[in-house]
Coordinates of N, CA and C in Angstrom, one line a residue:
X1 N 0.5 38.8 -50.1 CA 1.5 39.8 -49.9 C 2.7 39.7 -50.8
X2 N 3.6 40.6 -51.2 CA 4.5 40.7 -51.8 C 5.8 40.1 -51.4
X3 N 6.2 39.0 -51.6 CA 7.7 38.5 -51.4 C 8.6 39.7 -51.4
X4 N 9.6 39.5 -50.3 CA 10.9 40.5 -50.6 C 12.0 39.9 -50.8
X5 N 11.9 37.8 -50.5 CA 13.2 37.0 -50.8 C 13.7 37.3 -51.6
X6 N 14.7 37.4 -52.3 CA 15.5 37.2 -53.6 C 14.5 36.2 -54.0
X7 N 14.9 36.6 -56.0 CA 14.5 35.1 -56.7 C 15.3 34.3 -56.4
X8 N 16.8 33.8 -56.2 CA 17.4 32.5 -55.7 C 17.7 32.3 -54.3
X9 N 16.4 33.1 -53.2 CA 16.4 32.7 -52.1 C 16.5 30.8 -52.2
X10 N 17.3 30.8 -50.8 CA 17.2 29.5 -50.1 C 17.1 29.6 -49.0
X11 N 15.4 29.4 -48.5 CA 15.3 29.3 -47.3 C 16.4 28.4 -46.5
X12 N 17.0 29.1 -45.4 CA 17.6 28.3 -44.0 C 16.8 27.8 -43.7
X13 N 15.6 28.5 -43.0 CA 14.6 28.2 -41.6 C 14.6 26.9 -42.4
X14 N 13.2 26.5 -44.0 CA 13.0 25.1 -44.3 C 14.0 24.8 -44.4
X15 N 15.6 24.7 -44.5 CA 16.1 23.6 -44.5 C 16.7 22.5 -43.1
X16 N 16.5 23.8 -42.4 CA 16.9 23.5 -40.8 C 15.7 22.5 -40.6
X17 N 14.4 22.9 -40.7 CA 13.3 22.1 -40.3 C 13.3 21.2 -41.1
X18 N 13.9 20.9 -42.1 CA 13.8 19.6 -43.0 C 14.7 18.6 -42.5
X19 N 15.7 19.3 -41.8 CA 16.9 18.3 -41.4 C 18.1 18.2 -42.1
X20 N 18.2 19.6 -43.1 CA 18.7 19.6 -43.7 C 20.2 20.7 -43.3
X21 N 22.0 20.1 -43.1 CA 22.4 21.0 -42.9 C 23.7 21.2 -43.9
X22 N 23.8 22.2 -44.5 CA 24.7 22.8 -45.1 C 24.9 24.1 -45.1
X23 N 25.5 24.7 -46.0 CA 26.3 26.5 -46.3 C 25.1 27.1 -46.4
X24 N 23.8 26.8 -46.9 CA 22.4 28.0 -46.7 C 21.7 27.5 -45.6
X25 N 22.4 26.9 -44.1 CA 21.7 26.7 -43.0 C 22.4 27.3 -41.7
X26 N 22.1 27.8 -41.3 CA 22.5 28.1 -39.8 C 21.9 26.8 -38.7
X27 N 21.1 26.6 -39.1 CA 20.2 25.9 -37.8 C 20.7 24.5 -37.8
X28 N 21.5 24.0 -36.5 CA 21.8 22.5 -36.6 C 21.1 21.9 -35.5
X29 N 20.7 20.6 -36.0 CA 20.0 19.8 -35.7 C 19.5 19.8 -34.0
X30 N 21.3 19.9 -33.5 CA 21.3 19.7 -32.1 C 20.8 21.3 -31.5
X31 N 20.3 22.2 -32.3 CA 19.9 23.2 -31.4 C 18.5 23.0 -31.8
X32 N 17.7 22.0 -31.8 CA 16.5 22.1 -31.8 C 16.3 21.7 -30.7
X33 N 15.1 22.5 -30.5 CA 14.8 22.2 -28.9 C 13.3 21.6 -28.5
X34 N 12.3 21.9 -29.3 CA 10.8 21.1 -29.3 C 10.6 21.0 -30.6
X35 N 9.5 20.3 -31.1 CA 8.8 20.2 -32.8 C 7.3 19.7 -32.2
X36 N 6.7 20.1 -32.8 CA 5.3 19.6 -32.9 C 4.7 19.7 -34.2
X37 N 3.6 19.3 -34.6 CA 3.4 19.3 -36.1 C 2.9 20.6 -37.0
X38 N 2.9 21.9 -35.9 CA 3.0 22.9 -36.7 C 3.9 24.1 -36.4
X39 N 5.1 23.9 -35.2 CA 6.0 24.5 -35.1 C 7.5 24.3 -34.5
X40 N 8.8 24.4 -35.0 CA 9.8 24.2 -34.1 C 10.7 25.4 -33.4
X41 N 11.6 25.0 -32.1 CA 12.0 26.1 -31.6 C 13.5 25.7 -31.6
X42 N 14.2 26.4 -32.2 CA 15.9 26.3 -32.5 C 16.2 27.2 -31.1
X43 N 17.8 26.8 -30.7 CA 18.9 27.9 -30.4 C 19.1 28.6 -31.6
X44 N 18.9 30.4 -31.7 CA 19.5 30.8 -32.7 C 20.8 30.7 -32.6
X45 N 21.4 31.0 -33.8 CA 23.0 30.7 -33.8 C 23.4 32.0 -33.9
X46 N 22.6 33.0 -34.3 CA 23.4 34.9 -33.8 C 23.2 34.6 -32.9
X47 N 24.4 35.0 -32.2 CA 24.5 35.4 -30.1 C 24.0 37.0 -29.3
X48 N 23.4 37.8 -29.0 CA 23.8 39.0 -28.3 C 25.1 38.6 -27.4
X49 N 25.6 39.3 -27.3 CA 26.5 39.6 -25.7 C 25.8 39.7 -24.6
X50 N 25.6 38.9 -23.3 CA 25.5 39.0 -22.1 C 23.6 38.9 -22.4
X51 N 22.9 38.5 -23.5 CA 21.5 37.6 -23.4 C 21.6 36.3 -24.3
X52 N 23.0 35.3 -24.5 CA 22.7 34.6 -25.2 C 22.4 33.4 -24.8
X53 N 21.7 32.7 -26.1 CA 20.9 31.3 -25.9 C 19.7 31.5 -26.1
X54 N 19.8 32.8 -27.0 CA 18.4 33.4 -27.3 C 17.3 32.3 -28.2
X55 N 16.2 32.1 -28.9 CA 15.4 31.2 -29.2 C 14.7 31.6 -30.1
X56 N 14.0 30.8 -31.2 CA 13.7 31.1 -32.2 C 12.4 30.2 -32.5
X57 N 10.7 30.8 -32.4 CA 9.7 30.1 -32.4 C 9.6 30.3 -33.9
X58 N 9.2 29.3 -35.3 CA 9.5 29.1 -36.2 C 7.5 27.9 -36.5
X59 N 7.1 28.3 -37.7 CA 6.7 27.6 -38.3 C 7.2 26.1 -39.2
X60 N 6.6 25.1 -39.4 CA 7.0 24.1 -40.0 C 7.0 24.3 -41.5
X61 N 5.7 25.1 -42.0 CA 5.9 25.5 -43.1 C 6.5 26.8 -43.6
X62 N 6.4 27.2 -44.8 CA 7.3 28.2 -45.3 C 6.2 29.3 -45.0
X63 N 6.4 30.4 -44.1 CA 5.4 31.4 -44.1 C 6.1 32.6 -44.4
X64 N 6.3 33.4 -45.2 CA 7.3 34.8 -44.9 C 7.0 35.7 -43.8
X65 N 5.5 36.6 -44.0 CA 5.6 37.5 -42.9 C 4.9 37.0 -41.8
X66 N 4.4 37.6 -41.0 CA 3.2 37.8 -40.5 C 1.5 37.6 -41.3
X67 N 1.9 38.4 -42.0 CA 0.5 38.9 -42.6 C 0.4 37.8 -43.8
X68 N 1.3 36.9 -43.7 CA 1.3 35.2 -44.6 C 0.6 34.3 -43.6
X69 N 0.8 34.3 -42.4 CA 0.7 33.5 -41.5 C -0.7 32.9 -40.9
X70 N -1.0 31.5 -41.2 CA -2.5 31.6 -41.0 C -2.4 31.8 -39.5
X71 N -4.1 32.2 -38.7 CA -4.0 32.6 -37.2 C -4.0 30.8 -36.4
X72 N -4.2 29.8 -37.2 CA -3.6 28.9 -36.0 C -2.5 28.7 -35.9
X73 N -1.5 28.6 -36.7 CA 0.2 28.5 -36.5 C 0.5 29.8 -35.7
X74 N -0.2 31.2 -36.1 CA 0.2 32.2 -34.8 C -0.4 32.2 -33.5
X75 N -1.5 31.3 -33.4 CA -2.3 31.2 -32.2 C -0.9 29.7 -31.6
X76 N -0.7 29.1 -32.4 CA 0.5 27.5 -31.9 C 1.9 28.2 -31.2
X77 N 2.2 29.7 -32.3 CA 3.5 30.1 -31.9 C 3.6 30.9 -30.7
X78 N 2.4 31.5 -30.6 CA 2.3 32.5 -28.9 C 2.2 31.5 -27.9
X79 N 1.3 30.2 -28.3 CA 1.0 29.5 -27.0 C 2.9 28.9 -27.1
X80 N 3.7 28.5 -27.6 CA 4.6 27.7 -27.5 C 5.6 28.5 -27.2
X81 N 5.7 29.9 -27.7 CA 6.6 31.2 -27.3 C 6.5 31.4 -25.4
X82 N 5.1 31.3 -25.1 CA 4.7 31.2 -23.8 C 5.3 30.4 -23.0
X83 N 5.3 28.9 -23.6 CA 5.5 27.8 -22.8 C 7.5 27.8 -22.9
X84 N 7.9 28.3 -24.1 CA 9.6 28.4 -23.9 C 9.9 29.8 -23.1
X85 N 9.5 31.0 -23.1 CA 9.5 31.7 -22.1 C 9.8 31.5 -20.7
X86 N 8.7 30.7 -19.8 CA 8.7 29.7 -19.0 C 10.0 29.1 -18.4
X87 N 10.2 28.6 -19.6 CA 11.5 27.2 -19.3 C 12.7 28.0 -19.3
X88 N 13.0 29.1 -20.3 CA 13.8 30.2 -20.4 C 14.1 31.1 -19.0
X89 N 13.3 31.4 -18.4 CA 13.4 32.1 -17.2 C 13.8 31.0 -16.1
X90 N 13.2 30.2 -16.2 CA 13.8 29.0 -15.1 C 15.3 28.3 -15.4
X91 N 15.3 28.1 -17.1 CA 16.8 27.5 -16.7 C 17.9 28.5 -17.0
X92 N 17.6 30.2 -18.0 CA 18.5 30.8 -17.2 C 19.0 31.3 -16.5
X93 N 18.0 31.7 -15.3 CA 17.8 32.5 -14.0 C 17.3 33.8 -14.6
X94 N 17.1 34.4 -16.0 CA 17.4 35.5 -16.1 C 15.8 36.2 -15.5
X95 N 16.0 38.0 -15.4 CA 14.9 38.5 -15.0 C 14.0 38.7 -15.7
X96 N 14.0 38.4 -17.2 CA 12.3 38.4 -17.7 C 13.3 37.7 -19.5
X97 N 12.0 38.5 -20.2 CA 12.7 38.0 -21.8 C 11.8 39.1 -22.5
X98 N 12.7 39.2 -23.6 CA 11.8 40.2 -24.8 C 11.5 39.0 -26.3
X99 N 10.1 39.5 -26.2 CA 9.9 39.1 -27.5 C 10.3 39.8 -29.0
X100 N 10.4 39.9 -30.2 CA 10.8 40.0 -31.1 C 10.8 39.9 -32.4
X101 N 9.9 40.0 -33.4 CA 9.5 39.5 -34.9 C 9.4 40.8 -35.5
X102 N 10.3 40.2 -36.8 CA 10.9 41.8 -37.9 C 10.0 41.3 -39.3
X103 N 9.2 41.9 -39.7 CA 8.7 41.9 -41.2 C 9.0 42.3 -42.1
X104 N 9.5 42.1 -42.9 CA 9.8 42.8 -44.1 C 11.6 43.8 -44.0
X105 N 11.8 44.1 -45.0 CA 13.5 44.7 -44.8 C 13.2 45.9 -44.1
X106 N 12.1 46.3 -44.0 CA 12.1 48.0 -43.4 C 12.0 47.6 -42.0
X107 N 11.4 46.2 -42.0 CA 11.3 46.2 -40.5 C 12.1 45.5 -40.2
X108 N 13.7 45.1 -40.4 CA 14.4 44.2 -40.2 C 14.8 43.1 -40.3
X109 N 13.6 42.6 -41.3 CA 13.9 40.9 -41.5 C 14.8 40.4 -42.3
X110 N 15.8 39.5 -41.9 CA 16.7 38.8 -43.1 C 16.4 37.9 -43.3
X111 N 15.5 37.0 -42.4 CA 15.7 35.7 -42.9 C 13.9 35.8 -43.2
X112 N 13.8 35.2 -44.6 CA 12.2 35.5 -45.4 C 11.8 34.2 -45.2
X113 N 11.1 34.3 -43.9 CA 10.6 32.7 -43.1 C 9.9 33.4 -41.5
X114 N 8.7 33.8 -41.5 CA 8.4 33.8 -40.4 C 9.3 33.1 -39.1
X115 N 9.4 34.0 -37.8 CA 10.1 33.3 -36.7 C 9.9 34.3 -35.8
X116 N 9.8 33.9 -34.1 CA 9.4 34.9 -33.3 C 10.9 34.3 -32.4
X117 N 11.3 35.9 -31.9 CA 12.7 35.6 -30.7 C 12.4 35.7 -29.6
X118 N 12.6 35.0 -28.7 CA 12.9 35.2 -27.3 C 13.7 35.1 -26.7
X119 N 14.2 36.3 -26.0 CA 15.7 36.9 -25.5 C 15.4 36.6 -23.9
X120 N 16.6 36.0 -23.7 CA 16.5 36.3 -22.2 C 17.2 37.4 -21.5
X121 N 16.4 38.3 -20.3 CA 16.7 39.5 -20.3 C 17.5 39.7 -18.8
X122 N 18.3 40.6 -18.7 CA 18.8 41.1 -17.5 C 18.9 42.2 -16.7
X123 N 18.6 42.2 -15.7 CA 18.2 43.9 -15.2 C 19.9 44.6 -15.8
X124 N 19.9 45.3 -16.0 CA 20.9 46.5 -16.4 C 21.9 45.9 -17.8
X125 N 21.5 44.9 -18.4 CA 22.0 44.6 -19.4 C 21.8 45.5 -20.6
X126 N 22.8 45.4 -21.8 CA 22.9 46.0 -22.7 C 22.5 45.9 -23.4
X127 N 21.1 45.3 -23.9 CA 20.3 44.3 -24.9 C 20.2 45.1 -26.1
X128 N 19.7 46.7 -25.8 CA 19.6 47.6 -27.5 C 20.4 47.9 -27.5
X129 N 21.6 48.3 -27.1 CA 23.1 48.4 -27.6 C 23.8 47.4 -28.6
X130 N 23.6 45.7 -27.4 CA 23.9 44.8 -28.3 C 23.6 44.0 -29.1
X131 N 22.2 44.5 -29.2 CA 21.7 43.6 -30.5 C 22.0 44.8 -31.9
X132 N 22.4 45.6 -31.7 CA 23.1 46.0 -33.4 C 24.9 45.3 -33.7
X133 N 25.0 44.7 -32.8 CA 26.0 44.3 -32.6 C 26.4 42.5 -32.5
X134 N 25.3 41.9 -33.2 CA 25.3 40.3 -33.0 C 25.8 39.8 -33.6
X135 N 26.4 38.2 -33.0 CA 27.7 37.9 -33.6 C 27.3 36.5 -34.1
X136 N 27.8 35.6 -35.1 CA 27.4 34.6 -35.5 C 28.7 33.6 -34.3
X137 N 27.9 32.8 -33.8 CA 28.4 31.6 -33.0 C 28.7 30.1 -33.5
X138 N 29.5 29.8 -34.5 CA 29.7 29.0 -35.2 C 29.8 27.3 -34.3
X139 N 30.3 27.6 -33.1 CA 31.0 26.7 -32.4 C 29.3 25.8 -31.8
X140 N 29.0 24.9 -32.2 CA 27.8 24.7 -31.5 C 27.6 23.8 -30.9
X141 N 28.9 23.2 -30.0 CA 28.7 22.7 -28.7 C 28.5 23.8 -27.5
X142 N 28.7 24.7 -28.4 CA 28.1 26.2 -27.1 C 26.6 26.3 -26.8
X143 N 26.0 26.2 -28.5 CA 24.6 26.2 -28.9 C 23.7 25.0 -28.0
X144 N 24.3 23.9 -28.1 CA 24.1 23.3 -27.1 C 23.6 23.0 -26.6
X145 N 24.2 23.7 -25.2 CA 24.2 23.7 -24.0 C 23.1 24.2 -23.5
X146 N 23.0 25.7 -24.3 CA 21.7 26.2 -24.0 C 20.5 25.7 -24.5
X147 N 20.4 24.6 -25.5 CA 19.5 23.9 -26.0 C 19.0 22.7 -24.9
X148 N 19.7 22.2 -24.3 CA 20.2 21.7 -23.0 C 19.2 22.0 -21.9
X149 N 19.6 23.1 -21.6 CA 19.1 23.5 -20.5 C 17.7 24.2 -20.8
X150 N 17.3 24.5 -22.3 CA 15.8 24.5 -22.0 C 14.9 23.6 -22.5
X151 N 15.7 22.4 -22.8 CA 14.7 20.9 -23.2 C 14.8 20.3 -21.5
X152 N 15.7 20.6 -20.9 CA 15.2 19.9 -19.2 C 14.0 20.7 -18.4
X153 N 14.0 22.1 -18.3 CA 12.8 22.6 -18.2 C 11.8 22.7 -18.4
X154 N 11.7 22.5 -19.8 CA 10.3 22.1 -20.6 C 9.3 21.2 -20.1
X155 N 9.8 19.9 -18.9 CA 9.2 19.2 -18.9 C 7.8 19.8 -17.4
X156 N 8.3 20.9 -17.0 CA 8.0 21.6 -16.1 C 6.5 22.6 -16.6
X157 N 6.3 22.4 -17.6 CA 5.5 23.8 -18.4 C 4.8 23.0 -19.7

């Protein structure tokens, strides 16, 4: 399939998964929340308002879309999207979660790195309002927390 990175893309996602943190990374270390040898799950660091601590299921390698993506890293990411779901509903309390994966710029993607989101959701919350509206969370002893609280549940699922 056709790349839509820039030529002087720098992937975040690999550098985050490499361990790598600087100015082309959002993802720090401490919001990593599981790894296994073909996928990791970050705290994203965009927030919604009133669903944050949202999550980010991520390949190890560099995959761009979907349609790059071999079917066992997407058969590893539903099963593990599943199993953080789970732990997400239990340690936020919240009443369900939406899933989330954008392809390509028509379909919303900025970051040219496969990744699937899961939001946790609220009955009467603002969720499509506020996600045109997300904010970058720099502070990440906030990031954290919620990292926190879904590596204790995990051991549950």
């Amino acid at each position: 399939m056709q790349s839509h990175a820039p030529h002087t893309y720098i992937c975040p996602i690999c550098l985050g998964n490499s361990g790598v943190e600087n100015e082309h990374t959002l993802l720090k270390q401490a919001d990593l929340v599981f790894r296994d040898e073909l996928v990791s799950v970050w705290i994203n660091s965009f927030w919604i308002t009133g669903n944050e601590g949202h999550l980010i299921v991520v390949p190890n390698h560099h995959y761009e879309t979907i349609y790059d993506l071999p079917e066992t890293v997407g058969h590893r990411v539903f099963d593990v999207a599943k199993r953080m779901s789970a732990a997400m509903k239990q340690a936020y309390g919240c009443d369900g979660i939406t899933l989330r994966q954008n392809n390509e710029p028509a379909g919303d993607q900025h970051a040219f790195h496969y990744h699937l989101h899961i939001f946790p959701r609220y009955e009467g919350d603002n969720f499509n309002v506020e996600l045109t509206k997300k904010s970058f969370l720099s502070d990440e002893r906030e990031r954290v927390k919620f990292a926190e609280k879904i590596q204790e549940k995990l051991q549950n699922y």
